Short mmCIF file of C-alpha atoms in Angstrom, two decimals:
data_model
loop_
_atom_site.label_atom_id
_atom_site.label_comp_id
_atom_site.label_asym_id
_atom_site.label_seq_id
_atom_site.Cartn_x
_atom_site.Cartn_y
_atom_site.Cartn_z
CA MET A 122 36.94 2.19 -18.25
CA SER A 123 40.03 4.12 -17.40
CA TRP A 124 39.61 3.54 -13.70
CA SER A 125 42.32 1.62 -11.87
CA GLU A 126 42.88 0.95 -8.22
CA ASP A 127 45.50 3.67 -7.83
CA LYS A 128 42.80 6.26 -8.52
CA PRO A 129 40.03 7.16 -6.05
CA ILE A 130 37.18 4.63 -6.05
CA VAL A 131 34.80 7.45 -5.11
CA SER A 132 35.65 10.95 -6.17
CA ILE A 133 33.50 13.86 -5.03
CA LYS A 134 34.39 17.17 -6.65
CA ASP A 135 32.90 20.54 -5.72
CA VAL A 136 29.42 19.06 -5.24
CA LYS A 137 26.56 21.51 -4.80
CA LYS A 138 23.08 20.46 -3.76
CA SER A 139 19.99 22.52 -2.99
CA PHE A 140 16.51 21.69 -1.81
CA GLY A 141 14.57 24.54 -3.36
CA SER A 142 16.24 27.74 -2.23
CA LEU A 143 18.05 26.01 0.64
CA GLU A 144 21.64 25.21 -0.33
CA VAL A 145 22.66 22.11 1.61
CA LEU A 146 26.02 21.37 0.01
CA LYS A 147 28.14 24.33 -1.05
CA GLY A 148 31.00 22.72 -2.91
CA VAL A 149 32.24 19.58 -1.19
CA SER A 150 35.22 17.57 -2.41
CA ILE A 151 36.38 14.21 -1.04
CA ASP A 152 38.49 11.46 -2.61
CA ILE A 153 38.22 7.93 -1.26
CA MET A 154 40.69 5.21 -2.19
CA LYS A 155 39.76 1.56 -2.41
CA GLY A 156 39.76 -0.11 1.01
CA GLU A 157 39.65 3.20 2.86
CA VAL A 158 37.23 3.85 5.70
CA ILE A 159 36.13 7.44 6.05
CA CYS A 160 33.81 8.98 8.60
CA ILE A 161 31.84 12.15 8.01
CA ILE A 162 30.88 13.91 11.20
CA GLY A 163 29.27 17.23 11.96
CA PRO A 164 26.29 18.88 13.56
CA SER A 165 22.84 17.86 12.34
CA GLY A 166 21.69 19.72 9.27
CA SER A 167 25.24 20.11 8.00
CA GLY A 168 24.52 18.05 4.87
CA LYS A 169 26.28 14.80 5.83
CA SER A 170 23.40 12.46 5.00
CA THR A 171 22.57 14.38 1.84
CA LEU A 172 26.15 13.96 0.69
CA ILE A 173 26.22 10.18 0.97
CA ARG A 174 22.75 9.89 -0.54
CA CYS A 175 24.15 11.75 -3.55
CA ILE A 176 26.87 9.12 -3.94
CA ASN A 177 24.37 6.45 -4.94
CA ALA A 178 22.09 8.89 -6.74
CA LEU A 179 19.20 8.77 -4.27
CA ASN A 180 19.48 12.55 -4.42
CA ASP A 181 20.50 14.51 -7.49
CA ILE A 182 23.09 17.29 -7.46
CA GLN A 183 23.05 20.78 -8.87
CA GLY A 184 26.75 21.19 -9.47
CA GLY A 185 30.12 19.43 -9.44
CA SER A 186 30.63 15.75 -10.06
CA ILE A 187 30.67 12.41 -8.26
CA THR A 188 32.37 9.43 -9.83
CA VAL A 189 32.35 5.84 -8.63
CA GLU A 190 35.11 3.73 -10.20
CA GLY A 191 35.57 6.46 -12.76
CA ARG A 192 31.91 6.59 -13.84
CA GLU A 193 29.98 9.80 -13.38
CA VAL A 194 27.01 9.06 -11.08
CA HIS A 195 24.90 12.04 -12.09
CA ASP A 196 24.93 11.30 -15.78
CA GLU A 197 21.60 11.01 -17.59
CA GLU A 198 22.84 7.98 -19.48
CA LEU A 199 24.20 6.19 -16.43
CA ASP A 200 23.01 2.64 -16.00
CA LYS A 201 21.55 2.97 -12.50
CA LEU A 202 21.74 -0.78 -12.00
CA GLU A 203 25.51 -0.76 -12.58
CA LEU A 204 25.85 1.87 -9.86
CA ARG A 205 23.58 -0.01 -7.44
CA LYS A 206 25.70 -3.12 -7.87
CA LYS A 207 28.83 -1.19 -6.92
CA VAL A 208 27.43 0.84 -4.05
CA GLY A 209 25.54 -0.66 -1.11
CA MET A 210 23.68 1.49 1.37
CA VAL A 211 22.45 1.02 4.94
CA PHE A 212 19.91 3.42 6.40
CA GLN A 213 19.20 4.83 9.82
CA GLN A 214 15.73 3.25 9.88
CA TYR A 215 16.94 -0.18 8.59
CA ASN A 216 14.15 -0.20 5.95
CA LEU A 217 13.92 -3.98 5.88
CA PHE A 218 10.97 -5.39 3.95
CA PRO A 219 8.57 -6.28 6.79
CA HIS A 220 6.67 -8.92 4.82
CA LYS A 221 9.81 -11.00 4.19
CA THR A 222 11.94 -13.04 6.59
CA ALA A 223 15.54 -12.10 7.36
CA LEU A 224 16.79 -14.67 4.85
CA GLN A 225 14.32 -13.56 2.16
CA ASN A 226 15.34 -9.94 2.72
CA VAL A 227 18.95 -10.85 2.03
CA MET A 228 18.12 -13.06 -0.95
CA MET A 229 15.64 -10.83 -2.72
CA ALA A 230 17.92 -8.43 -4.61
CA PRO A 231 20.45 -11.00 -5.92
CA LEU A 232 17.56 -13.24 -6.94
CA LYS A 233 15.32 -10.65 -8.60
CA VAL A 234 17.76 -7.95 -9.67
CA LEU A 235 20.89 -9.93 -10.52
CA LYS A 236 18.78 -12.99 -11.49
CA GLU A 237 21.30 -15.39 -9.99
CA PRO A 238 20.38 -19.04 -9.38
CA LYS A 239 18.48 -19.61 -6.16
CA ALA A 240 20.80 -22.25 -4.70
CA ASP A 241 23.85 -19.96 -4.99
CA VAL A 242 21.98 -16.99 -3.61
CA GLU A 243 20.65 -18.91 -0.65
CA LYS A 244 24.08 -20.29 0.20
CA ARG A 245 25.58 -16.82 0.09
CA ALA A 246 22.68 -15.32 2.07
CA ARG A 247 23.06 -17.89 4.84
CA ALA A 248 26.79 -17.22 4.98
CA LEU A 249 26.13 -13.47 5.23
CA ILE A 250 23.62 -13.94 8.04
CA LYS A 251 26.22 -16.00 9.85
CA LYS A 252 28.75 -13.28 9.22
CA VAL A 253 26.57 -10.63 10.87
CA ARG A 254 26.15 -13.09 13.77
CA LEU A 255 22.45 -13.79 13.29
CA GLU A 256 22.52 -17.54 12.84
CA GLY A 257 19.17 -19.00 13.83
CA LYS A 258 17.28 -15.81 12.90
CA GLU A 259 17.01 -16.68 9.19
CA ASN A 260 13.27 -17.26 9.36
CA SER A 261 12.40 -14.39 11.68
CA TYR A 262 10.43 -11.45 10.34
CA PRO A 263 11.86 -7.94 10.90
CA GLY A 264 9.10 -7.24 13.41
CA GLU A 265 10.41 -10.07 15.58
CA LEU A 266 13.98 -8.74 15.65
CA SER A 267 15.54 -6.02 17.79
CA GLY A 268 16.74 -2.81 16.16
CA GLY A 269 20.35 -3.95 16.23
CA GLN A 270 19.45 -7.31 14.70
CA GLN A 271 17.37 -5.61 11.98
CA GLN A 272 20.24 -3.30 11.18
CA ARG A 273 22.63 -6.25 10.83
CA VAL A 274 20.16 -7.96 8.47
CA ALA A 275 20.12 -4.71 6.50
CA ILE A 276 23.93 -4.80 6.30
CA ALA A 277 23.82 -8.44 5.11
CA ARG A 278 21.15 -7.47 2.56
CA SER A 279 23.41 -4.79 1.09
CA LEU A 280 26.44 -7.09 1.10
CA ALA A 281 24.48 -9.72 -0.83
CA MET A 282 24.81 -7.49 -3.90
CA ARG A 283 28.63 -7.75 -3.53
CA PRO A 284 29.21 -3.99 -3.55
CA ASP A 285 32.64 -2.39 -3.80
CA VAL A 286 31.65 0.53 -1.60
CA MET A 287 29.35 0.58 1.43
CA LEU A 288 27.54 3.70 2.59
CA PHE A 289 26.33 3.86 6.19
CA ASP A 290 23.90 6.68 6.94
CA GLU A 291 23.78 7.16 10.73
CA VAL A 292 23.10 3.47 11.08
CA THR A 293 23.26 3.44 14.88
CA ALA A 294 21.31 6.65 15.49
CA ALA A 295 17.95 4.88 15.95
CA LEU A 296 19.31 2.04 18.09
CA ASP A 297 19.22 1.38 21.82
CA PRO A 298 22.65 2.04 23.35
CA GLU A 299 23.18 -1.65 24.17
CA THR A 300 22.64 -2.76 20.57
CA VAL A 301 24.83 -0.06 19.02
CA LYS A 302 27.93 -2.07 19.75
CA GLU A 303 26.86 -5.21 17.87
CA VAL A 304 26.27 -3.16 14.74
CA LEU A 305 29.58 -1.32 15.09
CA VAL A 306 31.42 -4.64 15.50
CA THR A 307 29.87 -5.83 12.25
CA ILE A 308 31.04 -2.69 10.44
CA LYS A 309 34.49 -3.02 11.96
CA ASP A 310 34.73 -6.59 10.65
CA LEU A 311 33.86 -5.32 7.20
CA ALA A 312 36.44 -2.55 7.37
CA ALA A 313 39.07 -5.06 8.50
CA GLU A 314 38.31 -7.16 5.41
CA GLY A 315 39.16 -4.21 3.20
CA MET A 316 35.68 -3.01 2.27
CA THR A 317 35.58 0.62 1.26
CA CYS A 318 33.26 2.28 3.78
CA ILE A 319 31.80 5.76 3.95
CA LEU A 320 30.08 6.41 7.24
CA VAL A 321 28.03 9.27 8.54
CA THR A 322 28.14 8.83 12.27
CA HIS A 323 27.82 10.38 15.68
CA GLU A 324 29.91 7.67 17.33
CA MET A 325 33.16 9.57 17.87
CA GLY A 326 34.93 6.72 19.66
CA PHE A 327 34.10 4.38 16.81
CA ALA A 328 35.14 6.92 14.18
CA ARG A 329 38.48 7.34 15.89
CA GLU A 330 38.97 3.60 16.06
CA VAL A 331 38.07 2.50 12.51
CA ALA A 332 38.40 5.54 10.26
CA ASP A 333 41.42 6.17 8.06
CA HIS A 334 40.23 9.69 7.54
CA ILE A 335 37.72 11.97 9.23
CA TYR A 336 35.81 14.79 7.57
CA PHE A 337 34.05 17.43 9.61
CA THR A 338 31.24 19.23 7.80
CA ASP A 339 29.29 22.26 8.87
CA LYS A 340 26.74 24.32 6.93
CA GLY A 341 27.40 22.50 3.66
CA VAL A 342 31.19 22.74 3.56
CA ILE A 343 34.05 20.58 4.81
CA VAL A 344 35.59 22.59 7.61
CA GLU A 345 38.43 20.31 8.49
CA HIS A 346 39.69 16.81 7.79
CA GLY A 347 42.53 14.54 8.68
CA ALA A 348 43.62 11.23 10.13
CA PRO A 349 41.80 10.46 13.39
CA GLU A 350 44.70 11.21 15.78
CA GLU A 351 45.49 14.62 14.38
CA PHE A 352 41.83 15.44 13.82
CA PHE A 353 40.68 14.67 17.34
CA ASP A 354 43.78 15.93 19.15
CA LYS A 355 44.93 18.85 17.06
CA ALA A 356 41.79 20.32 15.52
CA SER A 357 42.53 23.90 14.55
CA ASP A 358 39.26 25.35 13.28
CA PRO A 359 37.13 26.94 16.05
CA ARG A 360 33.95 25.29 14.70
CA THR A 361 35.55 21.84 14.89
CA LYS A 362 36.82 22.56 18.38
CA GLU A 363 33.40 23.66 19.53
CA PHE A 364 31.69 20.59 18.04
CA LEU A 365 34.23 18.22 19.52
CA SER A 366 33.99 19.85 22.94
CA GLN A 367 30.26 19.20 22.84
CA VAL A 368 30.31 15.57 21.74
CA LEU A 369 33.47 14.19 23.36
CA MET B 1453 -35.85 4.87 -26.77
CA TYR B 1454 -37.05 2.06 -24.57
CA LEU B 1455 -36.69 3.02 -20.97
CA PRO B 1456 -36.28 -0.23 -19.05
CA LEU B 1457 -38.26 0.93 -16.08
CA LYS B 1458 -40.41 -1.83 -14.65
CA LEU B 1459 -43.39 -0.57 -12.74
CA PRO B 1460 -45.83 -2.87 -11.01
CA GLN B 1461 -48.73 -3.99 -13.16
CA ASN B 1462 -51.22 -3.06 -10.52
CA PRO B 1463 -51.45 0.74 -10.36
CA GLU B 1464 -52.59 0.51 -6.75
CA GLN B 1465 -49.16 -0.76 -5.86
CA ARG B 1466 -47.48 2.26 -7.33
CA PRO B 1467 -48.13 5.20 -5.06
CA GLY B 1468 -46.00 5.59 -2.02
CA TYR B 1469 -43.17 3.19 -1.94
CA MET B 1470 -41.32 3.71 -5.20
CA PRO B 1471 -40.46 7.40 -4.87
CA VAL B 1472 -39.71 6.98 -1.19
CA LEU B 1473 -37.50 3.99 -1.80
CA LEU B 1474 -35.26 5.61 -4.39
CA PRO B 1475 -33.56 8.40 -2.49
CA MET B 1476 -33.31 6.29 0.63
CA LYS B 1477 -31.50 3.48 -1.12
CA SER B 1478 -29.08 5.74 -2.93
CA HIS B 1479 -28.30 7.36 0.40
CA ALA B 1480 -27.15 4.00 1.65
CA ALA B 1481 -24.40 3.99 -0.95
CA PRO B 1482 -21.57 6.18 0.38
CA VAL B 1483 -18.92 4.27 2.29
CA GLY B 1484 -18.96 6.70 5.18
CA VAL B 1485 -22.46 5.63 6.12
CA GLY B 1486 -21.50 1.98 5.93
CA THR B 1487 -18.52 2.56 8.19
CA MET B 1488 -20.67 4.42 10.68
CA VAL B 1489 -23.29 1.71 10.72
CA GLN B 1490 -20.62 -0.91 11.06
CA SER B 1491 -18.80 0.73 13.94
CA PHE B 1492 -22.07 1.60 15.64
CA LEU B 1493 -23.38 -1.95 15.63
CA SER B 1494 -21.81 -4.39 18.01
CA THR B 1495 -22.58 -8.08 17.62
CA LYS B 1496 -25.05 -7.93 20.49
CA MET B 1497 -26.71 -4.92 18.97
CA GLY B 1498 -26.96 -6.73 15.64
CA LEU B 1499 -28.61 -9.75 17.18
CA PHE B 1500 -30.99 -7.45 18.98
CA VAL B 1501 -32.01 -5.75 15.74
CA LEU B 1502 -32.48 -9.12 14.08
CA ALA B 1503 -34.60 -10.33 16.99
CA ALA B 1504 -36.74 -7.19 16.76
CA PHE B 1505 -37.36 -7.95 13.05
CA LEU B 1506 -38.39 -11.50 13.74
CA ILE B 1507 -40.61 -10.63 16.70
CA SER B 1508 -42.48 -8.01 14.70
CA LEU B 1509 -42.92 -10.55 11.92
CA GLY B 1510 -44.21 -13.12 14.36
CA ALA B 1511 -46.62 -10.65 15.93
CA ALA B 1512 -48.03 -9.69 12.57
CA SER B 1513 -48.42 -13.33 11.66
CA TYR B 1514 -50.14 -14.13 14.95
CA ALA B 1515 -52.63 -11.32 14.40
CA GLN B 1516 -53.34 -12.72 10.93
CA ALA B 1517 -53.78 -16.26 12.11
CA ALA B 1518 -56.09 -15.09 14.88
CA SER B 1519 -58.39 -13.46 12.34
CA GLY B 1520 -58.33 -16.81 10.55
CA ALA B 1521 -59.69 -15.44 7.31
CA GLN B 1522 -56.56 -15.58 5.14
CA LEU B 1523 -53.23 -17.36 4.91
CA GLY B 1524 -50.90 -16.10 7.72
CA THR B 1525 -48.09 -13.67 6.94
CA ILE B 1526 -45.34 -16.15 7.71
CA ALA B 1527 -46.97 -18.79 5.54
CA LEU B 1528 -47.16 -16.26 2.73
CA LEU B 1529 -43.56 -15.21 3.15
CA TRP B 1530 -42.58 -18.87 3.22
CA LYS B 1531 -44.51 -19.43 0.01
CA TRP B 1532 -42.53 -16.70 -1.74
CA THR B 1533 -39.20 -17.62 -0.17
CA PRO B 1534 -37.89 -19.71 -3.12
CA LEU B 1535 -38.46 -16.79 -5.48
CA LEU B 1536 -36.91 -14.29 -3.07
CA ALA B 1537 -33.95 -16.60 -2.52
CA LYS B 1538 -33.45 -16.77 -6.28
CA GLY B 1539 -33.65 -12.98 -6.38
CA PHE B 1540 -31.14 -12.62 -3.59
CA GLY B 1541 -28.88 -15.00 -5.50
CA PHE B 1542 -28.89 -12.40 -8.29
CA ASN B 1543 -28.00 -9.69 -5.77
CA VAL B 1544 -25.05 -11.76 -4.58
CA LEU B 1545 -23.97 -12.56 -8.13
CA ILE B 1546 -24.17 -8.92 -9.20
CA SER B 1547 -22.30 -7.78 -6.09
CA ILE B 1548 -19.50 -10.35 -6.57
CA LEU B 1549 -19.05 -9.55 -10.25
CA SER B 1550 -19.14 -5.78 -9.70
CA MET B 1551 -16.69 -6.13 -6.83
CA ALA B 1552 -14.32 -8.25 -8.93
CA ILE B 1553 -14.34 -5.86 -11.88
CA GLY B 1554 -14.26 -2.77 -9.66
CA THR B 1555 -11.39 -4.14 -7.58
CA VAL B 1556 -9.19 -4.98 -10.55
CA LEU B 1557 -9.84 -1.62 -12.23
CA GLY B 1558 -9.54 0.26 -8.93
CA VAL B 1559 -6.19 -1.29 -8.02
CA CYS B 1560 -4.81 -0.35 -11.45
CA LEU B 1561 -6.24 3.17 -11.22
CA GLY B 1562 -4.85 3.55 -7.70
CA ILE B 1563 -1.38 2.58 -8.89
CA LEU B 1564 -1.67 5.09 -11.73
CA GLN B 1565 -2.54 7.72 -9.14
CA VAL B 1566 1.00 7.48 -7.76
CA SER B 1567 2.65 7.30 -11.19
CA PRO B 1568 5.84 9.36 -11.61
CA ASN B 1569 4.28 10.70 -14.82
CA GLY B 1570 2.32 13.83 -13.92
CA ILE B 1571 -0.17 13.53 -16.77
CA ILE B 1572 -1.07 9.91 -15.98
CA ARG B 1573 -1.32 10.81 -12.30
CA ARG B 1574 -3.71 13.68 -12.95
CA VAL B 1575 -5.91 11.73 -15.35
CA ALA B 1576 -6.16 8.84 -12.87
CA TRP B 1577 -7.00 11.30 -10.11
CA LEU B 1578 -9.70 12.95 -12.22
CA VAL B 1579 -11.31 9.63 -13.20
CA THR B 1580 -11.27 8.55 -9.55
CA GLN B 1581 -12.82 11.76 -8.31
CA PHE B 1582 -15.45 11.75 -11.05
CA PHE B 1583 -16.79 8.30 -10.23
CA ARG B 1584 -16.36 8.71 -6.50
CA ASN B 1585 -18.57 11.76 -6.50
CA SER B 1586 -21.34 10.47 -8.78
CA PRO B 1587 -24.58 9.01 -7.44
CA TRP B 1588 -24.61 5.26 -7.98
CA LEU B 1589 -28.11 5.29 -9.44
CA VAL B 1590 -27.20 7.88 -12.05
CA LEU B 1591 -24.15 5.83 -13.06
CA LEU B 1592 -26.43 2.80 -13.38
CA PHE B 1593 -28.82 4.67 -15.67
CA TYR B 1594 -25.91 5.87 -17.76
CA CYS B 1595 -24.56 2.36 -18.22
CA ILE B 1596 -27.98 0.93 -19.05
CA LEU B 1597 -28.59 3.65 -21.65
CA LEU B 1598 -25.10 4.04 -23.13
CA ILE B 1599 -23.82 0.48 -23.39
CA PRO B 1600 -25.23 -1.22 -26.51
CA PHE B 1601 -27.23 -4.42 -25.95
CA GLU B 1602 -24.68 -6.33 -28.00
CA ILE B 1603 -21.14 -5.77 -29.24
CA GLU B 1604 -19.60 -7.29 -32.31
CA VAL B 1605 -15.96 -8.32 -31.95
CA PHE B 1606 -14.25 -10.12 -34.86
CA GLY B 1607 -17.57 -11.30 -36.27
CA THR B 1608 -18.79 -12.74 -32.97
CA THR B 1609 -21.71 -11.03 -31.34
CA ILE B 1610 -21.37 -10.63 -27.60
CA PRO B 1611 -24.72 -9.90 -26.01
CA PHE B 1612 -24.87 -7.33 -23.25
CA PRO B 1613 -27.99 -8.09 -21.22
CA GLY B 1614 -29.27 -5.56 -18.72
CA TRP B 1615 -27.84 -7.32 -15.69
CA LEU B 1616 -24.35 -7.22 -17.18
CA LYS B 1617 -24.70 -3.49 -17.83
CA ALA B 1618 -25.83 -3.10 -14.23
CA VAL B 1619 -22.73 -4.99 -13.07
CA ILE B 1620 -20.56 -2.56 -15.02
CA GLY B 1621 -22.54 0.39 -13.67
CA LEU B 1622 -22.00 -0.68 -10.06
CA SER B 1623 -18.34 -1.55 -10.64
CA LEU B 1624 -17.56 2.08 -11.51
CA PRO B 1625 -18.02 3.54 -8.02
CA VAL B 1626 -16.31 0.45 -6.57
CA MET B 1627 -13.38 1.17 -8.87
CA ALA B 1628 -13.22 4.77 -7.68
CA TYR B 1629 -13.29 3.86 -3.98
CA MET B 1630 -10.70 1.11 -4.47
CA SER B 1631 -8.50 3.56 -6.35
CA GLU B 1632 -8.55 5.91 -3.38
CA TYR B 1633 -7.91 3.11 -0.88
CA MET B 1634 -5.02 1.90 -3.02
CA ARG B 1635 -3.44 5.34 -3.30
CA GLY B 1636 -3.81 5.82 0.45
CA ALA B 1637 -2.29 2.42 1.21
CA ILE B 1638 0.70 3.00 -1.06
CA GLN B 1639 1.34 6.47 0.31
CA SER B 1640 1.01 5.29 3.90
CA LEU B 1641 4.12 3.11 3.52
CA PRO B 1642 7.33 4.75 4.72
CA SER B 1643 9.41 6.25 1.91
CA GLY B 1644 12.37 4.25 3.22
CA GLN B 1645 10.84 1.19 1.57
CA TRP B 1646 11.20 2.83 -1.84
CA GLU B 1647 14.69 4.09 -1.05
CA SER B 1648 16.08 0.80 0.16
CA ALA B 1649 14.58 -1.06 -2.80
CA ASP B 1650 16.01 1.62 -5.07
CA SER B 1651 19.48 1.32 -3.53
CA LEU B 1652 19.33 -2.47 -4.01
CA GLY B 1653 18.81 -1.99 -7.72
CA PHE B 1654 15.10 -2.77 -7.98
CA SER B 1655 13.33 -1.01 -10.82
CA ARG B 1656 10.21 0.98 -10.03
CA GLY B 1657 7.97 -1.79 -11.33
CA GLN B 1658 9.80 -4.43 -9.32
CA THR B 1659 9.61 -2.31 -6.18
CA MET B 1660 5.89 -1.85 -6.69
CA ARG B 1661 5.27 -5.54 -7.32
CA MET B 1662 7.57 -7.13 -4.77
CA VAL B 1663 7.85 -4.57 -1.99
CA ILE B 1664 4.97 -2.10 -2.01
CA LEU B 1665 1.90 -4.02 -3.20
CA PRO B 1666 2.33 -7.01 -0.85
CA GLN B 1667 2.45 -4.59 2.06
CA THR B 1668 -0.73 -2.78 0.99
CA VAL B 1669 -2.83 -5.95 1.13
CA LYS B 1670 -3.40 -5.97 4.86
CA ARG B 1671 -4.12 -2.25 4.83
CA LEU B 1672 -6.62 -2.68 2.01
CA LEU B 1673 -8.48 -5.71 3.33
CA PRO B 1674 -10.74 -4.04 5.94
CA PRO B 1675 -11.93 -1.13 3.74
CA TRP B 1676 -12.29 -3.54 0.83
CA MET B 1677 -14.60 -5.82 2.79
CA ASN B 1678 -16.53 -2.86 4.09
CA LEU B 1679 -16.96 -1.62 0.54
CA TYR B 1680 -18.26 -5.03 -0.47
CA ALA B 1681 -20.95 -4.93 2.23
CA VAL B 1682 -21.96 -1.43 1.13
CA LEU B 1683 -22.06 -2.56 -2.50
CA THR B 1684 -24.26 -5.54 -1.66
CA MET B 1685 -26.66 -3.25 0.15
CA ALA B 1686 -26.76 -1.02 -2.95
CA THR B 1687 -27.60 -3.87 -5.37
CA PRO B 1688 -31.40 -3.34 -5.06
CA LEU B 1689 -30.74 -0.19 -7.12
CA VAL B 1690 -30.55 -2.40 -10.20
CA SER B 1691 -34.26 -3.24 -9.85
CA ILE B 1692 -34.94 0.39 -10.72
CA VAL B 1693 -33.29 -0.06 -14.08
CA GLY B 1694 -35.26 -3.22 -14.74
CA VAL B 1695 -32.89 -5.96 -13.65
CA ASP B 1696 -34.39 -8.83 -11.67
CA GLU B 1697 -33.25 -9.25 -8.10
CA ILE B 1698 -34.79 -9.64 -4.67
CA MET B 1699 -36.57 -6.27 -4.62
CA SER B 1700 -38.21 -6.68 -8.00
CA PHE B 1701 -39.31 -10.21 -7.05
CA ALA B 1702 -40.66 -8.93 -3.74
CA ARG B 1703 -42.64 -6.33 -5.62
CA ALA B 1704 -43.93 -8.95 -8.03
CA ALA B 1705 -44.97 -11.15 -5.09
CA LEU B 1706 -46.75 -8.23 -3.46
CA ALA B 1707 -48.50 -7.43 -6.72
CA SER B 1708 -49.77 -10.98 -7.15
CA GLU B 1709 -50.94 -11.33 -3.54
CA ASN B 1710 -52.49 -7.87 -3.60
CA ARG B 1711 -52.56 -7.64 0.19
CA VAL B 1712 -51.74 -4.34 1.85
CA ASP B 1713 -50.95 -6.00 5.18
CA LEU B 1714 -48.12 -7.95 3.52
CA LEU B 1715 -46.27 -4.80 2.49
CA ILE B 1716 -44.34 -4.14 5.71
CA PRO B 1717 -43.52 -7.80 6.55
CA MET B 1718 -42.32 -8.43 3.01
CA TYR B 1719 -39.84 -5.58 3.06
CA LEU B 1720 -38.78 -6.51 6.57
CA TYR B 1721 -38.13 -9.98 5.25
CA VAL B 1722 -36.02 -8.56 2.41
CA LEU B 1723 -34.09 -6.49 4.94
CA CYS B 1724 -33.44 -9.67 6.94
CA TRP B 1725 -31.86 -11.32 3.91
CA PHE B 1726 -29.43 -8.45 3.50
CA PHE B 1727 -28.78 -8.18 7.19
CA ILE B 1728 -27.93 -11.86 7.58
CA TYR B 1729 -25.57 -11.66 4.60
CA CYS B 1730 -23.88 -8.34 5.34
CA PHE B 1731 -23.64 -8.30 9.12
CA PRO B 1732 -21.04 -11.09 9.41
CA ILE B 1733 -18.94 -9.29 6.79
CA SER B 1734 -18.85 -6.08 8.80
CA GLY B 1735 -18.16 -8.09 11.95
CA LEU B 1736 -15.20 -9.78 10.28
CA THR B 1737 -13.98 -6.43 8.97
CA ARG B 1738 -14.00 -5.04 12.48
CA ARG B 1739 -12.04 -8.02 13.77
CA LEU B 1740 -9.42 -7.64 11.02
CA GLU B 1741 -9.14 -3.93 11.68
CA ASN B 1742 -8.49 -4.57 15.35
CA ARG B 1743 -5.93 -7.26 14.63
CA PHE B 1744 -3.99 -5.14 12.15
CA ALA B 1745 -4.20 -2.11 14.39
CA VAL B 1746 -2.45 -4.00 17.19
CA LYS B 1747 0.19 -5.45 14.87
CA SER B 1748 1.32 -2.30 13.13
#
């Protein structure tokens, strides 16, 4: 492919998405370079989650284009598996497989989808569980873990596929306040290692701390964007100002 | 065409019980009734009912023995017990085979009911609804009449005796109920399970096999066991289409004894057999339901 690291790893161009007659995205464009961390913020119903679900083709789009490493995502002939290997996703509701232990959850996709040898997969899975600070919980079932612990297993499970881009869809929204931090620390570690991260979040403090770039969406369009300092301190659009005055 | 309807040899045995028995038995078939019965009966209640059966049997026997003229009721029932036990063995065999076939077909049909292909989904739905809303006895008659008594495959002749046709006939409604349970169980799982498996690169088939189906098992187990108890209670239907089982043997015993006073105790005795077999199943089902209800 013609993609190289000086070009955006994820390129979103004029994306339009409707659910029936309801237009959720009305032409959104974002470029993300490799190793960048971007946060998408905005009021609920502004299309943030829909946008990142379009990046790994969980939702289809009605117009525009999304490319990951130069490959069009919404192409009929796209090898979905190739895309899934490149893009990992973590959900608000964790969505761990409840009938499998933490370790099995992490091992399942590399074992069954990538068909890698079990010994390698297990070694990597144990390392990942250690990395998300859950040593000792390998054999616990999701039902026996707290929300924050489940979410960290979910992050390890996505990382086990060795993605180039990680999508985080309001991953702390369903958590108790005291467990939010442990998940954010895990994401921060990832960002520090150079993982390309796209986050939809309501954690403004966190966004300011880790993001390279912040996008504010409202009613299906990007209203304003910029580096955290200028975005939070010098927002110019009245909608951004109003939103920030409510959440900060 | 030969209609395999076995009526008692003795015409005096005929009036009364046959026509009454038919509609009552086929009423016992729908699952809803079974569930009601099962939730209504507590263990204590069940033991009470059983005790009432036995006491009434004992009383009848005592009255007989007191008259001294003939063999007592209990002695008579005991005399016929080996034959009835053999008959009940057929009931159990037929119920297990029908359940096995119906379960396998029903699980497949249930999975087809959530197929992404609209045509497959609709056909599976139609088949399910058709067999779920057909009287079991009518399905039995259809199978007995429509399935040939032998089938030739690659030069080998496979015989299809009546009992095997009856097994197929009873497996059809089981299939339909299982199909509905399966669809319900799959659809009751949160859509996030599909999405996360999808985002990890699992194909639809892999997701179904490794993520969805294992999680449906505990949801399916209680209704599946309940269905089995209901099916077992419906197996006497096959006697109507001429297949030997406990009811046809009981009728044969009654015919050979030719004693009117044996009629009620004999059928009570048959009821006891079913009760002793089915009651523990519904008790276990209830326990599983409670356990899973707490867990999820």
